[in-house]
Coordinates of C-alpha atoms in Angstrom, one line a residue:
M30 CA -109.0 195.5 142.2
E31 CA -106.6 192.8 143.1
R32 CA -109.6 191.0 145.6
V33 CA -111.7 191.0 142.4
S34 CA -108.9 189.4 140.3
R35 CA -108.5 186.3 142.5
L36 CA -112.4 185.7 142.4
S37 CA -112.1 185.8 138.4
S38 CA -109.4 183.3 138.4
E39 CA -110.7 181.0 141.2
L40 CA -114.4 181.4 138.8
V41 CA -112.3 180.9 135.3
R42 CA -111.1 177.5 137.1
C43 CA -114.2 176.4 138.1
V44 CA -115.6 176.5 134.5
L45 CA -112.7 174.7 132.9
I46 CA -113.2 172.1 135.7
C47 CA -116.8 171.9 135.2
S48 CA -115.9 171.6 131.3
Q49 CA -113.8 168.7 131.9
W50 CA -115.9 166.8 134.7
N51 CA -119.4 167.5 132.7
L52 CA -120.7 169.5 135.7
S53 CA -123.2 171.8 135.3
F54 CA -122.4 175.5 135.9
P55 CA -125.0 177.6 138.2
S56 CA -126.0 180.5 135.7
A57 CA -126.2 183.8 136.5
K58 CA -129.9 185.6 136.5
S59 CA -129.3 188.4 136.2
E60 CA -126.3 190.8 134.0
K61 CA -126.8 193.0 137.1
L62 CA -124.3 190.6 139.0
F63 CA -121.1 191.6 137.0
S64 CA -122.3 195.1 136.6
S65 CA -120.4 196.1 139.4
T66 CA -117.2 194.6 140.6
F67 CA -117.2 194.6 144.2
S68 CA -121.4 194.4 144.0
K69 CA -122.2 191.5 147.3
E70 CA -124.7 190.0 144.3
F71 CA -121.0 189.1 142.5
I72 CA -119.8 187.9 145.8
L73 CA -122.7 185.9 146.8
F74 CA -122.7 184.6 143.2
I75 CA -119.5 182.9 143.5
C76 CA -120.0 181.3 146.6
K77 CA -122.9 180.0 145.6
F78 CA -120.9 178.4 143.1
S79 CA -118.1 177.3 144.6
F80 CA -120.5 175.6 146.7
S81 CA -122.3 174.2 144.4
F82 CA -119.5 173.4 142.3
Y83 CA -117.2 171.2 145.1
L84 CA -120.5 169.3 145.9
Q85 CA -120.8 168.1 142.3
L86 CA -116.7 167.5 142.2
A87 CA -117.3 165.5 145.5
G88 CA -119.4 163.2 143.7
K89 CA -117.9 163.1 140.4
M90 CA -114.1 162.2 141.2
T91 CA -113.9 158.9 142.9
W92 CA -110.6 158.1 140.5
P93 CA -108.7 159.9 138.0
K94 CA -109.6 158.5 134.6
D95 CA -107.3 156.3 132.1
V96 CA -104.4 156.7 134.3
G97 CA -101.3 154.9 132.5
I98 CA -98.2 155.4 130.5
L99 CA -98.0 158.7 128.7
A100 CA -94.9 159.0 127.4
V101 CA -91.9 156.7 126.8
D102 CA -88.5 156.4 126.0
F103 CA -85.6 154.4 125.7
A104 CA -81.7 154.4 125.4
F105 CA -79.4 151.8 125.0
P106 CA -74.9 151.5 125.0
S107 CA -73.6 152.5 121.8
Q108 CA -71.3 148.8 121.2
Y109 CA -72.4 145.7 121.2
V110 CA -71.3 142.1 121.0
D111 CA -71.8 139.4 118.2
Q112 CA -73.5 136.4 120.4
E113 CA -72.2 133.6 117.4
E114 CA -68.9 135.3 117.2
L115 CA -68.9 135.0 121.0
E116 CA -69.7 131.7 121.4
L117 CA -66.8 130.8 118.9
Y118 CA -64.4 132.8 121.0
D119 CA -65.3 130.9 124.4
M120 CA -65.5 128.1 122.6
S121 CA -61.2 128.5 121.7
K122 CA -61.2 128.8 125.4
N123 CA -62.7 125.7 126.5
V124 CA -65.2 127.7 128.2
K125 CA -67.8 124.6 130.1
G126 CA -70.7 123.8 128.7
V127 CA -70.2 126.2 125.3
Q128 CA -71.2 124.5 122.0
P129 CA -72.2 125.3 118.2
G130 CA -75.4 127.0 118.5
K131 CA -76.1 127.4 122.6
Y132 CA -76.2 131.4 122.9
T133 CA -77.7 131.8 119.2
K134 CA -80.0 128.6 119.4
G135 CA -80.3 127.5 123.4
L136 CA -80.6 131.3 124.2
C137 CA -82.4 132.9 121.3
Q138 CA -79.9 136.0 121.3
N139 CA -78.0 137.5 118.7
K140 CA -76.3 140.7 120.1
M141 CA -75.6 141.7 123.1
G142 CA -75.2 145.6 124.4
F143 CA -72.6 146.5 127.6
T144 CA -71.4 149.6 128.8
T145 CA -67.8 150.4 129.3
D146 CA -66.3 152.0 132.3
R147 CA -67.1 155.2 130.9
E148 CA -70.8 154.7 131.2
D149 CA -72.4 153.5 134.2
I150 CA -76.1 153.4 135.5
Q151 CA -76.2 157.1 136.7
A152 CA -75.4 157.8 132.7
L153 CA -78.0 155.6 131.1
C154 CA -80.9 157.2 133.9
L155 CA -79.7 160.3 132.6
T156 CA -79.7 160.1 128.8
V157 CA -83.3 158.6 129.2
V158 CA -84.8 160.9 130.9
S159 CA -83.1 164.4 129.6
S160 CA -84.4 162.2 126.0
L161 CA -87.9 162.1 126.9
I162 CA -88.2 165.6 128.8
E163 CA -86.7 167.1 125.5
K164 CA -88.6 165.0 122.9
Y165 CA -91.9 165.7 125.0
N166 CA -91.2 169.1 125.1
I167 CA -92.2 168.9 129.4
S168 CA -90.4 171.2 132.4
Y169 CA -89.3 169.4 134.9
S170 CA -91.0 171.2 137.2
D171 CA -94.0 169.6 135.2
I172 CA -93.5 166.4 137.4
G173 CA -94.7 165.6 140.7
H174 CA -93.0 162.1 141.9
L175 CA -89.8 160.3 140.2
E176 CA -89.8 156.3 141.0
V177 CA -86.5 154.7 139.7
G178 CA -85.8 150.7 139.2
T179 CA -82.6 149.1 139.4
E180 CA -80.5 146.6 141.1
T181 CA -77.0 148.1 139.3
I182 CA -74.5 148.7 142.0
V183 CA -77.0 150.5 144.4
D184 CA -78.6 147.8 146.5
K185 CA -76.0 144.4 147.5
S186 CA -78.3 142.4 149.9
K187 CA -80.6 140.0 148.7
K188 CA -83.1 141.3 146.2
T189 CA -86.9 141.0 146.9
N190 CA -87.4 142.9 144.0
A191 CA -84.1 142.6 141.2
C192 CA -85.6 143.1 138.2
Y193 CA -89.1 143.4 139.5
G194 CA -87.5 147.2 140.5
G195 CA -89.2 148.5 137.6
T196 CA -92.8 147.5 138.1
A197 CA -92.7 148.3 141.1
A198 CA -91.7 151.8 140.9
L199 CA -94.9 151.7 137.8
F200 CA -97.1 150.9 140.3
N201 CA -96.1 153.4 142.7
A202 CA -96.2 156.4 140.7
I203 CA -100.0 154.7 139.9
N204 CA -100.6 154.8 143.3
W205 CA -99.3 158.3 144.1
I206 CA -102.0 159.3 141.5
E207 CA -104.4 157.5 142.7
S208 CA -104.2 159.0 145.6
S209 CA -104.6 161.9 148.0
S210 CA -101.9 163.2 147.8
W211 CA -101.6 163.7 143.8
D212 CA -101.0 167.2 143.0
G213 CA -102.1 166.8 139.6
R214 CA -98.8 167.0 138.3
Y215 CA -96.8 164.0 136.4
A216 CA -95.3 161.2 138.1
L217 CA -92.0 159.6 136.2
V218 CA -90.9 156.1 136.4
V219 CA -87.3 155.0 135.3
A220 CA -86.1 151.3 135.0
A221 CA -82.0 150.7 134.1
D222 CA -79.9 148.2 134.3
I223 CA -76.5 147.0 133.5
A224 CA -76.7 143.2 133.5
V225 CA -72.5 141.7 133.5
Y226 CA -71.5 138.6 134.7
D227 CA -68.4 136.7 135.3
K228 CA -67.1 135.2 131.4
G229 CA -66.8 131.9 133.3
D230 CA -63.5 129.2 132.9
Q231 CA -63.1 125.4 131.8
E232 CA -65.1 124.2 135.2
N233 CA -67.6 127.1 135.4
A234 CA -70.2 127.8 132.7
S235 CA -70.6 131.0 131.5
A236 CA -73.3 133.5 132.3
R237 CA -72.2 136.6 130.5
P238 CA -74.0 136.0 127.5
T239 CA -77.0 136.7 129.5
G240 CA -75.8 139.8 129.9
G241 CA -77.1 143.9 128.7
A242 CA -78.0 146.6 129.2
G243 CA -80.6 149.7 128.7
A244 CA -82.6 152.2 130.3
V245 CA -86.3 152.8 129.9
A246 CA -88.2 156.4 131.0
M247 CA -92.1 156.3 130.9
L248 CA -94.5 159.4 132.4
I249 CA -97.9 158.1 134.0
G250 CA -100.5 160.1 134.6
P251 CA -104.5 160.3 133.8
Y252 CA -105.9 160.3 130.1
A253 CA -102.9 158.1 129.0
P254 CA -103.5 156.3 125.5
L255 CA -101.5 153.1 127.1
V256 CA -103.5 152.5 130.3
I257 CA -102.6 150.4 132.9
E258 CA -106.3 148.3 133.9
R259 CA -107.3 149.1 137.6
G260 CA -107.7 146.4 139.7
L261 CA -106.3 143.5 137.0
R262 CA -103.1 142.1 138.6
G263 CA -102.0 139.2 139.7
N264 CA -99.0 139.0 142.3
H265 CA -97.1 136.5 144.1
F266 CA -94.2 136.7 146.5
D267 CA -91.9 134.5 147.9
H268 CA -88.7 133.7 149.6
A269 CA -85.6 132.5 147.0
F270 CA -81.6 133.2 146.9
D271 CA -82.1 132.4 143.4
F272 CA -80.1 135.3 142.7
Y273 CA -78.6 138.0 144.8
K274 CA -75.0 140.2 145.1
P275 CA -73.5 139.8 148.1
D276 CA -69.6 141.1 147.1
F277 CA -69.7 144.8 147.9
H278 CA -66.0 144.6 145.8
S279 CA -67.6 142.8 142.3
E280 CA -70.5 143.6 140.0
Y281 CA -71.0 139.8 139.1
P282 CA -73.9 137.8 141.1
Y283 CA -74.6 135.0 143.2
F284 CA -77.2 132.7 141.2
D285 CA -78.4 129.6 140.8
S286 CA -79.8 129.0 137.1
K287 CA -81.8 126.1 138.1
L288 CA -83.7 127.6 140.8
T289 CA -84.2 131.0 138.9
I290 CA -86.0 129.1 136.0
E291 CA -88.1 127.2 138.3
C292 CA -89.1 130.2 140.4
Y293 CA -89.9 132.4 137.1
L294 CA -92.4 129.6 135.9
K295 CA -94.0 129.2 139.2
A296 CA -94.4 132.9 139.5
L297 CA -96.2 133.3 136.1
D298 CA -98.3 130.2 137.3
N299 CA -99.5 132.0 140.4
C300 CA -99.6 135.1 138.7
Y301 CA -101.5 134.3 135.9
Q302 CA -104.2 132.5 137.7
M303 CA -104.5 135.1 139.8
Y304 CA -105.3 137.7 137.1
L305 CA -107.6 135.3 135.0
Q306 CA -109.8 135.4 138.5
K307 CA -110.0 139.1 138.5
V308 CA -110.6 139.6 134.6
S309 CA -113.1 136.2 135.5
K310 CA -114.7 138.9 138.4
Q311 CA -114.6 142.3 137.1
T312 CA -115.9 141.4 133.6
G313 CA -118.6 138.5 134.8
K314 CA -116.8 136.1 132.5
P315 CA -116.2 132.6 133.0
I316 CA -112.2 132.0 133.4
H317 CA -111.4 130.5 130.4
E318 CA -112.8 132.9 128.7
C319 CA -110.4 135.5 130.1
G320 CA -106.9 134.2 128.9
L321 CA -104.8 133.7 125.7
N322 CA -107.8 134.5 123.6
A323 CA -108.6 137.8 125.2
L324 CA -105.2 139.3 125.3
D325 CA -103.8 140.3 121.7
A326 CA -100.2 140.5 122.7
I327 CA -98.4 138.7 126.0
V328 CA -94.8 140.6 126.8
F329 CA -92.5 139.1 129.6
H330 CA -89.7 139.7 131.4
A331 CA -86.9 138.3 129.2
P332 CA -83.3 137.1 131.1
F333 CA -83.0 135.4 127.7
G334 CA -85.1 134.3 124.2
K335 CA -85.6 130.5 125.5
L336 CA -87.5 131.0 128.9
V337 CA -90.1 133.3 127.3
Q338 CA -90.8 130.9 124.6
K339 CA -91.3 128.5 127.5
A340 CA -92.9 130.3 129.5
F341 CA -95.4 131.3 127.3
A342 CA -96.0 127.6 125.9
R343 CA -96.6 127.2 129.6
L344 CA -99.7 128.9 129.3
T345 CA -101.9 126.6 127.0
L346 CA -101.4 124.3 129.7
H347 CA -103.1 126.9 132.2
E348 CA -106.0 127.3 128.9
Y349 CA -106.2 123.2 129.3
I350 CA -106.7 123.1 133.0
N351 CA -109.2 126.3 133.0
A352 CA -111.4 124.6 130.3
P353 CA -114.8 123.2 130.9
K354 CA -114.8 119.4 130.8
E355 CA -116.5 119.2 127.4
V356 CA -114.0 121.0 126.0
K357 CA -111.3 119.3 126.7
N358 CA -111.1 117.3 124.4
D359 CA -110.4 120.3 122.0
F360 CA -106.7 120.3 123.4
E361 CA -105.1 117.1 121.5
G362 CA -102.4 115.8 123.1
F363 CA -103.2 117.2 126.5
S364 CA -104.5 113.9 127.7
Q365 CA -101.2 112.5 128.4
F366 CA -99.9 115.4 131.2
Q367 CA -103.3 115.6 132.6
N368 CA -102.7 113.9 135.9
L369 CA -99.5 115.7 136.6
A370 CA -98.8 118.2 139.2
L371 CA -97.7 122.0 138.7
E372 CA -94.7 121.5 140.3
D373 CA -94.2 118.9 139.0
T374 CA -94.1 120.2 135.3
Y375 CA -90.7 122.6 135.6
F376 CA -88.5 120.4 134.3
N377 CA -90.4 117.9 132.2
A378 CA -88.8 117.5 129.2
S379 CA -91.7 116.1 127.1
L380 CA -93.8 118.2 128.3
E381 CA -91.9 121.5 127.6
K382 CA -91.2 120.1 124.1
F383 CA -94.9 119.6 123.4
L384 CA -96.4 123.1 124.8
V385 CA -93.4 124.5 122.8
N386 CA -94.7 122.8 119.4
Y387 CA -98.2 123.1 120.4
S388 CA -97.9 126.9 120.9
N389 CA -95.5 128.0 118.7
K390 CA -98.2 129.7 116.1
L391 CA -99.5 131.5 118.7
F392 CA -96.0 132.6 120.6
V393 CA -95.3 133.9 116.9
K394 CA -98.1 136.2 117.2
K395 CA -98.4 137.5 120.3
T396 CA -95.0 137.7 121.9
L397 CA -92.3 136.7 119.1
P398 CA -92.3 141.0 118.3
S399 CA -91.9 142.1 121.9
L400 CA -88.3 140.1 122.1
F401 CA -86.7 142.0 119.5
M402 CA -84.8 144.1 121.8
S403 CA -83.8 141.3 123.9
N404 CA -82.6 139.5 120.7
Q405 CA -80.5 142.5 120.0
I406 CA -79.5 144.2 123.1
G407 CA -79.7 141.1 125.7
N408 CA -80.9 141.1 129.4
M409 CA -81.9 144.7 131.1
Y410 CA -83.4 143.3 134.3
T411 CA -85.8 146.2 135.5
A412 CA -86.2 147.6 131.5
S413 CA -86.2 143.9 130.6
V414 CA -90.3 144.1 130.6
Y415 CA -90.8 147.4 129.3
A416 CA -87.7 147.7 126.6
G417 CA -90.5 144.2 125.3
L418 CA -93.4 146.9 125.4
V419 CA -90.9 149.6 123.0
A420 CA -90.4 146.6 120.8
Y421 CA -93.9 145.9 120.6
L422 CA -95.2 149.7 119.9
T423 CA -92.1 150.0 117.6
Q424 CA -93.1 146.9 115.0
P425 CA -91.9 148.6 111.1
G426 CA -95.0 149.7 109.9
L427 CA -97.3 150.0 112.5
K428 CA -99.4 153.2 113.0
A429 CA -101.5 153.8 116.5
S430 CA -104.8 152.9 114.3
D431 CA -103.4 149.4 114.5
F432 CA -103.3 149.4 118.0
E433 CA -106.1 150.9 119.3
D434 CA -108.4 148.7 121.7
K435 CA -105.8 146.1 122.0
R436 CA -105.4 144.8 125.3
I437 CA -101.6 143.3 126.4
G438 CA -100.7 141.1 129.2
M439 CA -97.0 142.2 130.9
F440 CA -95.1 139.6 132.9
S441 CA -92.5 141.2 135.5
Y442 CA -90.6 139.0 137.5
G443 CA -87.6 139.5 139.8
S444 CA -85.7 137.5 141.8
G445 CA -85.7 136.8 145.5
Y446 CA -89.0 136.8 144.6
A447 CA -91.4 139.2 143.5
S448 CA -94.1 139.1 140.0
S449 CA -96.7 140.5 139.0
F450 CA -98.7 139.4 135.8
Y451 CA -101.1 142.8 134.6
S452 CA -102.6 144.5 131.4
I453 CA -102.1 147.1 129.1
K454 CA -105.3 148.5 127.0
F455 CA -104.7 151.1 124.2
T456 CA -107.4 153.9 123.9
S457 CA -108.2 155.7 121.0
S458 CA -106.0 158.7 121.5
S459 CA -104.1 160.8 119.5
N460 CA -101.1 161.1 121.8
L461 CA -100.4 157.3 121.2
Q462 CA -99.0 158.4 117.7
F463 CA -97.0 160.8 118.6
I464 CA -95.8 158.3 121.1
L465 CA -94.7 155.6 118.4
D466 CA -93.3 158.9 116.2
N467 CA -90.7 159.5 119.3
L468 CA -89.9 156.1 119.5
S469 CA -89.0 155.8 115.5
E470 CA -85.2 156.4 115.6
V471 CA -85.0 153.4 118.4
R472 CA -84.1 150.6 115.7
P473 CA -82.5 152.8 113.5
K474 CA -80.2 153.4 116.1
L475 CA -79.7 150.5 116.6
E476 CA -78.4 149.9 113.1
Q477 CA -75.5 153.1 114.4
R478 CA -74.0 150.9 117.3
R479 CA -70.4 149.7 116.8
K480 CA -69.6 146.1 117.2
V481 CA -66.8 145.6 119.5
D482 CA -65.0 141.9 119.3
P483 CA -65.3 139.4 121.7
K484 CA -61.5 139.4 122.8
Q485 CA -62.2 143.5 123.2
F486 CA -65.1 142.9 125.4
N487 CA -64.0 140.7 127.4
E488 CA -60.6 143.1 127.7
I489 CA -63.2 145.7 128.8
L490 CA -65.2 143.5 131.0
D491 CA -62.0 142.6 132.5
Q492 CA -61.2 146.1 132.7
K493 CA -64.4 147.5 134.6
E494 CA -64.0 144.3 136.6
E495 CA -60.6 145.9 138.2
T496 CA -62.1 148.9 138.5
C497 CA -65.2 148.1 140.4
H498 CA -66.4 150.6 142.3
L499 CA -62.9 152.7 142.3
G500 CA -63.0 156.0 141.9
R501 CA -61.1 157.5 138.4
Y502 CA -59.3 160.0 141.1
A503 CA -57.7 159.9 144.6
L504 CA -58.1 163.1 146.6
V505 CA -55.3 164.4 149.2
V506 CA -56.1 166.6 151.3
A507 CA -53.1 168.3 153.8
A508 CA -54.3 170.9 156.5
D509 CA -53.1 172.2 159.8
I510 CA -52.5 174.7 162.2
A511 CA -49.6 175.8 163.7
V512 CA -49.9 178.2 167.3
Y513 CA -47.7 178.2 170.3
D514 CA -47.3 180.1 173.6
K515 CA -46.0 183.5 173.1
G516 CA -43.3 183.6 175.8
D517 CA -42.7 185.3 178.6
Q518 CA -39.7 187.0 179.9
E519 CA -37.5 183.9 181.1
N520 CA -39.2 181.6 177.4
A521 CA -38.5 183.0 174.0
S522 CA -41.1 182.7 172.4
A523 CA -42.1 180.6 168.7
R524 CA -45.3 182.1 167.9
P525 CA -44.1 184.0 165.0
T526 CA -43.4 180.8 163.6
G527 CA -46.9 180.1 163.8
G528 CA -49.6 179.7 161.1
A529 CA -52.3 178.0 159.3
G530 CA -52.9 176.7 155.9
A531 CA -54.8 173.7 153.6
V532 CA -53.4 172.0 150.4
A533 CA -55.6 169.8 148.2
M534 CA -55.0 167.7 145.3
L535 CA -56.0 165.6 142.8
I536 CA -54.2 162.1 141.9
G537 CA -54.8 160.8 139.1
P538 CA -53.2 159.4 135.6
Y539 CA -52.4 161.7 132.5
A540 CA -51.5 164.4 135.1
P541 CA -49.4 167.7 133.7
L542 CA -47.1 167.2 137.3
V543 CA -46.1 163.4 137.4
I544 CA -44.1 161.6 140.1
E545 CA -41.7 160.1 138.7
R546 CA -42.4 156.3 139.3
G547 CA -38.9 154.5 141.4
N548 CA -37.8 157.6 142.2
R549 CA -38.6 157.5 146.3
F550 CA -36.2 157.4 149.2
I551 CA -38.1 156.7 152.2
K552 CA -36.2 156.3 155.7
S553 CA -38.1 156.2 158.9

């Protein structure tokens, strides 16, 4: 019976997969096949079916269909500092370069989330993962592959991924599912970071307002409502020391803000053009029809909002560059910049102002909605672009049908540097509404956060700086084995005074056994 049970289970499994892949099922010519549980005819039928089944399956199974995001969740700290208040506080401390509107209008940031010394990157990651598992009612055993992207604490070398780590993790997860290694289970991607900077002083400008913290978890698999479009990925990698963390004793990075902006925009130029070329090749459309008009929204890695607005504006320059000669005149005002090489445009103030004004309506429609989390929480490094996706999905009043068949562009950048521009296509899957329902609590939770005044905020970060990479407790272990010679007729034995033992003590503050301070006498 055990043998028959195994055969029957195999038959049922094959029937189910046949249904899934639209394969033909070889019919039984006679009911006698099943009249005897041990008949030769039944065994031959199973063998014939299996052979037919696997031949068909080999021809059908090229790629898992619609691989992408099946579930997503978002976590962030429970406290924040108001950027306008921080701006006024820094002005009172005469921090270099701070003027009214520097953080709010200049950077386009309103609030910044931050962690205390009681919440580290591991806590953020575990929080968002456990929340996703619970909301979507899945088991950890359903996950066959885990990818984590973060640059917080763990890696102190020069970054080749940095903020790109979340996207690298996503692509790795997709590659696993589309490979021979896939075992049919989900992949889990976690992107999380705590972005924190030095506070600056009278001689050094402060980058602290561009900090933030957050974590995004994504469940990856086939038949997803958010499909990562296969083959449509523009990449650019280069070497630059624009941002890195060489100090083992500090959370703070070393960075060159001007170089970072140049690298970011250069990466966008290269990624976007490569993406357009691939779309054109895949669809057969001319390259000028594959850009902004073909994308319903564009989500960017967001160190701060103003850089994203400038980056989006730059895409209209590419629209002009790619346009056929006969329609270039439709781009009013662009001809004055037609002789500029791209590498000469990164800090051209007149071009930048022109592009921002020209593209403003499109920016408000296609990208501004995705900047909500960045505006309210700040930079989240690896999680930044995916927090932008969460912001886009949680726009008030929208439901799943509002996203159906839409295509959005995603630009990911990480210092060092690495970058990609790719696209996500929304399907008509009912699972999308399930995602939206599970994300419905994100915006209300933002309103439930506790506001911390700038003075206390800086004190908290000062405390974190003092205890960076230091454990809260010290472990003291005293251990020995005492053993002596056994003695003889001429020498007394000390062996009875031997022994062995070990004592471990955890040393820290607020202890029940207090070592009195100052009451020590040491003589050597």
